[in-house]
Tab-separated table of C-alpha atoms in Angstrom:
chain	number	residue	atom	x	y	z
A	1	ARG	CA	-55.796	-85.751	12.003
A	2	LYS	CA	-58.226	-87.216	9.480
A	3	GLU	CA	-61.926	-86.815	10.203
A	4	VAL	CA	-62.594	-90.551	10.132
A	5	GLU	CA	-59.925	-93.143	10.776
A	6	GLN	CA	-60.088	-96.907	10.538
A	7	ASP	CA	-57.885	-99.914	11.176
A	8	PRO	CA	-55.912	-100.207	7.947
A	9	GLY	CA	-56.125	-103.984	7.663
A	10	PRO	CA	-56.094	-106.232	5.813
A	11	PHE	CA	-57.715	-108.655	8.198
A	12	ASN	CA	-57.245	-112.275	7.127
A	13	VAL	CA	-59.448	-114.589	9.158
A	14	PRO	CA	-60.624	-118.203	8.795
A	15	GLU	CA	-64.233	-119.050	8.109
A	16	GLY	CA	-66.269	-119.077	11.297
A	17	ALA	CA	-64.067	-116.577	13.089
A	18	THR	CA	-65.278	-113.457	14.855
A	19	VAL	CA	-63.687	-110.224	13.684
A	20	ALA	CA	-64.035	-106.644	14.916
A	21	PHE	CA	-63.335	-103.375	13.114
A	22	ASN	CA	-62.773	-100.056	14.816
A	23	CYS	CA	-63.376	-96.527	13.638
A	24	THR	CA	-62.727	-93.161	15.296
A	25	TYR	CA	-64.046	-89.774	14.262
A	26	SER	CA	-62.862	-86.292	15.139
A	27	ASN	CA	-66.029	-84.186	14.876
A	28	SER	CA	-67.835	-84.370	18.213
A	29	ALA	CA	-70.952	-82.861	16.585
A	30	SER	CA	-71.382	-85.900	14.340
A	31	GLN	CA	-74.900	-87.268	14.522
A	32	SER	CA	-75.308	-90.150	12.105
A	33	PHE	CA	-73.107	-93.188	11.724
A	34	PHE	CA	-73.040	-96.010	9.236
A	35	TRP	CA	-71.112	-99.010	8.049
A	36	TYR	CA	-70.902	-99.591	4.311
A	37	ARG	CA	-69.538	-102.608	2.520
A	38	GLN	CA	-67.636	-102.311	-0.764
A	39	ASP	CA	-66.765	-105.327	-2.886
A	40	CYS	CA	-63.762	-105.161	-5.189
A	41	ARG	CA	-64.408	-102.779	-8.112
A	42	LYS	CA	-68.025	-102.229	-7.038
A	43	GLU	CA	-69.969	-99.426	-5.432
A	44	PRO	CA	-70.357	-99.146	-1.642
A	45	LYS	CA	-73.580	-100.552	-0.238
A	46	LEU	CA	-75.154	-99.693	3.084
A	47	LEU	CA	-74.566	-102.490	5.574
A	48	MET	CA	-76.162	-100.935	8.628
A	49	SER	CA	-76.795	-97.723	10.472
A	50	VAL	CA	-75.273	-97.397	13.930
A	51	TYR	CA	-77.498	-96.361	16.813
A	52	SER	CA	-76.466	-94.979	20.182
A	53	SER	CA	-77.733	-98.039	22.023
A	54	GLY	CA	-75.943	-100.389	19.657
A	55	ASN	CA	-77.725	-102.566	17.155
A	56	GLU	CA	-77.566	-105.987	15.646
A	57	ASP	CA	-78.466	-107.397	12.256
A	58	GLY	CA	-77.962	-111.132	12.112
A	59	ARG	CA	-74.249	-111.829	12.470
A	60	PHE	CA	-73.365	-108.129	12.478
A	61	THR	CA	-73.289	-105.931	15.581
A	62	ALA	CA	-72.512	-102.217	15.579
A	63	GLN	CA	-71.619	-100.167	18.621
A	64	LEU	CA	-71.247	-96.420	19.133
A	65	ASN	CA	-69.363	-94.705	21.956
A	66	ARG	CA	-70.020	-90.965	21.675
A	67	ALA	CA	-67.806	-90.062	24.619
A	68	SER	CA	-64.805	-91.709	22.992
A	69	GLN	CA	-65.947	-90.878	19.434
A	70	TYR	CA	-65.568	-94.489	18.485
A	71	ILE	CA	-67.609	-96.899	16.363
A	72	SER	CA	-67.168	-100.626	16.005
A	73	LEU	CA	-68.444	-103.422	13.808
A	74	LEU	CA	-68.395	-107.031	14.957
A	75	ILE	CA	-68.888	-109.885	12.522
A	76	ARG	CA	-69.591	-113.305	14.017
A	77	ASP	CA	-69.271	-116.662	12.253
A	78	SER	CA	-67.489	-115.130	9.248
A	79	LYS	CA	-68.456	-116.391	5.795
A	80	LEU	CA	-66.366	-116.354	2.631
A	81	SER	CA	-68.941	-113.919	1.227
A	82	ASP	CA	-68.068	-111.400	3.960
A	83	SER	CA	-64.765	-110.694	2.186
A	84	ALA	CA	-64.919	-107.020	1.251
A	85	THR	CA	-63.791	-103.576	2.361
A	86	TYR	CA	-65.795	-102.087	5.217
A	87	LEU	CA	-66.224	-98.319	5.245
A	88	CYS	CA	-67.038	-96.318	8.358
A	89	VAL	CA	-69.175	-93.269	7.545
A	90	VAL	CA	-69.982	-90.288	9.751
A	91	ARG	CA	-72.332	-87.358	9.239
A	92	GLY	CA	-72.906	-84.152	11.174
A	93	TYR	CA	-76.316	-82.473	11.308
A	94	GLY	CA	-76.943	-80.927	7.887
A	95	GLN	CA	-73.493	-82.018	6.786
A	96	ASN	CA	-72.293	-84.336	4.074
A	97	PHE	CA	-71.087	-87.835	4.757
A	98	VAL	CA	-67.425	-88.327	5.565
A	99	PHE	CA	-66.032	-91.704	4.590
A	100	GLY	CA	-63.207	-93.496	6.299
A	101	PRO	CA	-60.534	-95.115	4.128
A	102	GLY	CA	-61.923	-98.579	4.755
A	103	THR	CA	-60.701	-101.830	6.269
A	104	ARG	CA	-60.210	-104.806	4.011
A	105	LEU	CA	-61.397	-108.207	5.216
A	106	SER	CA	-60.461	-111.530	3.650
A	107	VAL	CA	-62.213	-114.615	4.988
A	108	LEU	CA	-60.197	-117.703	4.173
A	109	PRO	CA	-61.536	-121.249	3.661
B	1	ASP	CA	-87.529	-100.611	-8.924
B	2	GLY	CA	-86.082	-97.319	-7.739
B	3	GLY	CA	-82.385	-96.823	-8.139
B	4	ILE	CA	-79.505	-94.743	-9.364
B	5	THR	CA	-77.952	-95.346	-12.769
B	6	GLN	CA	-74.526	-94.308	-13.931
B	7	SER	CA	-73.266	-94.505	-17.487
B	8	PRO	CA	-71.075	-95.452	-19.105
B	9	LYS	CA	-69.544	-98.196	-16.991
B	10	TYR	CA	-66.139	-97.707	-18.619
B	11	LEU	CA	-64.867	-94.553	-20.311
B	12	PHE	CA	-61.608	-93.751	-22.031
B	13	ARG	CA	-60.458	-90.170	-22.396
B	14	LYS	CA	-57.751	-88.778	-24.594
B	15	GLU	CA	-55.443	-86.079	-23.323
B	16	GLY	CA	-57.054	-82.634	-23.548
B	17	GLN	CA	-60.564	-83.987	-23.984
B	18	ASN	CA	-63.640	-83.196	-21.900
B	19	VAL	CA	-65.904	-86.102	-21.017
B	20	THR	CA	-69.283	-86.223	-19.274
B	21	LEU	CA	-70.420	-88.918	-16.875
B	22	SER	CA	-74.141	-89.479	-16.519
B	23	CYS	CA	-76.021	-90.027	-13.258
B	24	GLU	CA	-79.795	-90.484	-13.053
B	25	GLN	CA	-81.925	-91.412	-10.029
B	26	ASN	CA	-85.618	-92.240	-9.623
B	27	LEU	CA	-85.576	-92.378	-5.839
B	28	ASN	CA	-87.029	-88.878	-5.503
B	29	HIS	CA	-83.960	-87.862	-3.511
B	30	ASP	CA	-83.234	-84.159	-3.178
B	31	ALA	CA	-79.468	-84.477	-2.790
B	32	MET	CA	-76.958	-85.907	-5.225
B	33	TYR	CA	-73.212	-86.315	-4.918
B	34	TRP	CA	-70.147	-87.137	-6.972
B	35	TYR	CA	-67.193	-88.954	-5.448
B	36	ARG	CA	-63.862	-90.046	-6.782
B	37	GLN	CA	-62.090	-93.178	-5.562
B	38	ASP	CA	-58.472	-93.974	-6.365
B	39	PRO	CA	-57.059	-97.496	-5.944
B	40	GLY	CA	-56.716	-98.453	-2.290
B	41	GLN	CA	-58.067	-95.116	-1.130
B	42	GLY	CA	-61.255	-93.729	0.337
B	43	LEU	CA	-63.973	-91.688	-1.345
B	44	ARG	CA	-63.346	-87.995	-1.934
B	45	LEU	CA	-66.206	-85.568	-2.570
B	46	ILE	CA	-66.065	-83.667	-5.870
B	47	TYR	CA	-69.393	-81.806	-6.032
B	48	TYR	CA	-72.792	-82.054	-4.426
B	49	SER	CA	-76.251	-80.630	-4.944
B	50	GLN	CA	-78.995	-80.322	-2.344
B	51	ILE	CA	-81.605	-78.888	-4.693
B	52	VAL	CA	-82.264	-78.316	-8.379
B	53	ASN	CA	-80.257	-75.487	-9.971
B	54	ASP	CA	-77.865	-75.316	-7.048
B	55	PHE	CA	-74.613	-77.137	-6.328
B	56	GLN	CA	-71.496	-76.727	-4.195
B	57	LYS	CA	-67.868	-77.683	-4.521
B	58	GLY	CA	-66.589	-80.573	-2.491
B	59	ASP	CA	-63.026	-81.236	-1.442
B	60	ILE	CA	-61.541	-81.815	-4.900
B	61	ALA	CA	-63.649	-79.796	-7.374
B	62	GLU	CA	-60.789	-78.436	-9.496
B	63	GLY	CA	-60.975	-79.698	-13.062
B	64	TYR	CA	-64.601	-80.816	-12.759
B	65	SER	CA	-67.963	-79.212	-13.469
B	66	VAL	CA	-71.579	-80.234	-12.820
B	67	SER	CA	-75.125	-79.135	-13.519
B	68	ARG	CA	-78.441	-79.873	-11.808
B	69	GLU	CA	-81.200	-78.868	-14.185
B	70	LYS	CA	-83.519	-81.689	-13.112
B	71	LYS	CA	-84.017	-83.392	-9.780
B	72	GLU	CA	-83.304	-86.767	-11.335
B	73	SER	CA	-80.062	-85.892	-13.098
B	74	PHE	CA	-76.602	-84.736	-11.970
B	75	PRO	CA	-74.022	-85.107	-14.759
B	76	LEU	CA	-70.311	-84.630	-14.085
B	77	THR	CA	-67.921	-83.237	-16.694
B	78	VAL	CA	-64.257	-84.065	-16.340
B	79	THR	CA	-62.453	-81.239	-18.098
B	80	SER	CA	-59.000	-81.111	-19.630
B	81	ALA	CA	-57.933	-79.068	-16.579
B	82	GLN	CA	-58.128	-82.235	-14.457
B	83	LYS	CA	-54.574	-83.500	-14.773
B	84	ASN	CA	-55.019	-86.912	-13.232
B	85	PRO	CA	-58.552	-88.047	-14.043
B	86	THR	CA	-58.005	-91.808	-14.070
B	87	ALA	CA	-60.186	-93.083	-11.214
B	88	PHE	CA	-63.445	-94.759	-10.244
B	89	TYR	CA	-66.273	-92.192	-10.155
B	90	LEU	CA	-69.282	-92.817	-7.961
B	91	CYS	CA	-72.561	-90.934	-7.950
B	92	ALA	CA	-74.815	-91.084	-4.901
B	93	SER	CA	-78.154	-89.701	-3.819
B	94	GLY	CA	-79.818	-89.215	-0.458
B	95	GLN	CA	-82.116	-87.091	1.664
B	96	ALA	CA	-80.893	-83.517	1.919
B	97	GLY	CA	-80.181	-81.414	4.963
B	98	GLN	CA	-81.471	-83.074	8.080
B	99	GLY	CA	-79.718	-85.576	10.252
B	100	GLY	CA	-81.212	-88.953	10.827
B	101	ASN	CA	-80.049	-92.311	9.714
B	102	TYR	CA	-80.623	-91.956	6.001
B	103	GLY	CA	-77.807	-93.597	4.121
B	104	TYR	CA	-76.699	-92.674	0.654
B	105	THR	CA	-77.500	-94.899	-2.309
B	106	PHE	CA	-74.711	-95.294	-4.832
B	107	GLY	CA	-74.719	-95.950	-8.541
B	108	SER	CA	-72.544	-98.743	-9.892
B	109	GLY	CA	-69.798	-96.318	-10.891
B	110	THR	CA	-67.883	-95.233	-13.978
B	111	ARG	CA	-64.289	-96.273	-14.410
B	112	LEU	CA	-62.458	-93.515	-16.305
B	113	THR	CA	-59.077	-94.107	-17.901
B	114	VAL	CA	-56.870	-91.622	-19.722
B	115	VAL	CA	-55.294	-93.071	-22.856
C-alpha cells in the first residue's frame, strides 16, 4: 500500500460546481498535513495546511480525520482558474514530506 | 523578496554526460530537498539535506549526487550512471526537523531532456 493515496481523477466539473477530493495515508504517526496545487508544467504551491479541527480559506475547506487517516479538500463555486492538479502531502514528526500522486481537476466553462 | 531559484529552466544532456542543476534559496531555511517528477506521476525524493555539510539519500538516489557547502545552495548532479534522467526536477526548502505546519517552498523547476 502506498503511503499517501488520492482519487486518481480527472475530475471534470462545470464552473460553479462544488467538488471534493479525498486522500488517505498509511502512517498513523503522521502529524502535519497539507494540500498543494500544481499547474501544468509548474512547481507545486502550498494551497493550505490542514488542521485537526478543519479549516477554511475562502472557497476551500480542508478536513482531517485522524481515526480514519483521511484528509479531504472541498472546493465551492469552482472557477476556471481552479483547474490544476491537487497534491495531498503528509509529514511525520521529524520526517520528510510524502506526496500523493495528485488528483487532476478541470473546471469547464 | 525571499525565494528559491533553480537554473537552468531547460537542460539538454547528451548520453554519458554529467550535468549539474543549481538551486539557491534566500529564505534562511535549514533543509533543502531534490525531487524528480515524471509525466503524470507524483514527486519522488532524490536527496535531502537538513544542515550544511550533511545530506541523506532519498528514495531514488542512484545516479545522482549532491553537495551542501553553503546553507543557501544545494546543487544536484545527474551523472551518466542515471539511465533514465529525462524528467522535471524540483528543488524545495523548508524548516528542518520539527513537526508543525511548515510547508515546503519549491523552485520553478528544471526540465532535463536526454538527447
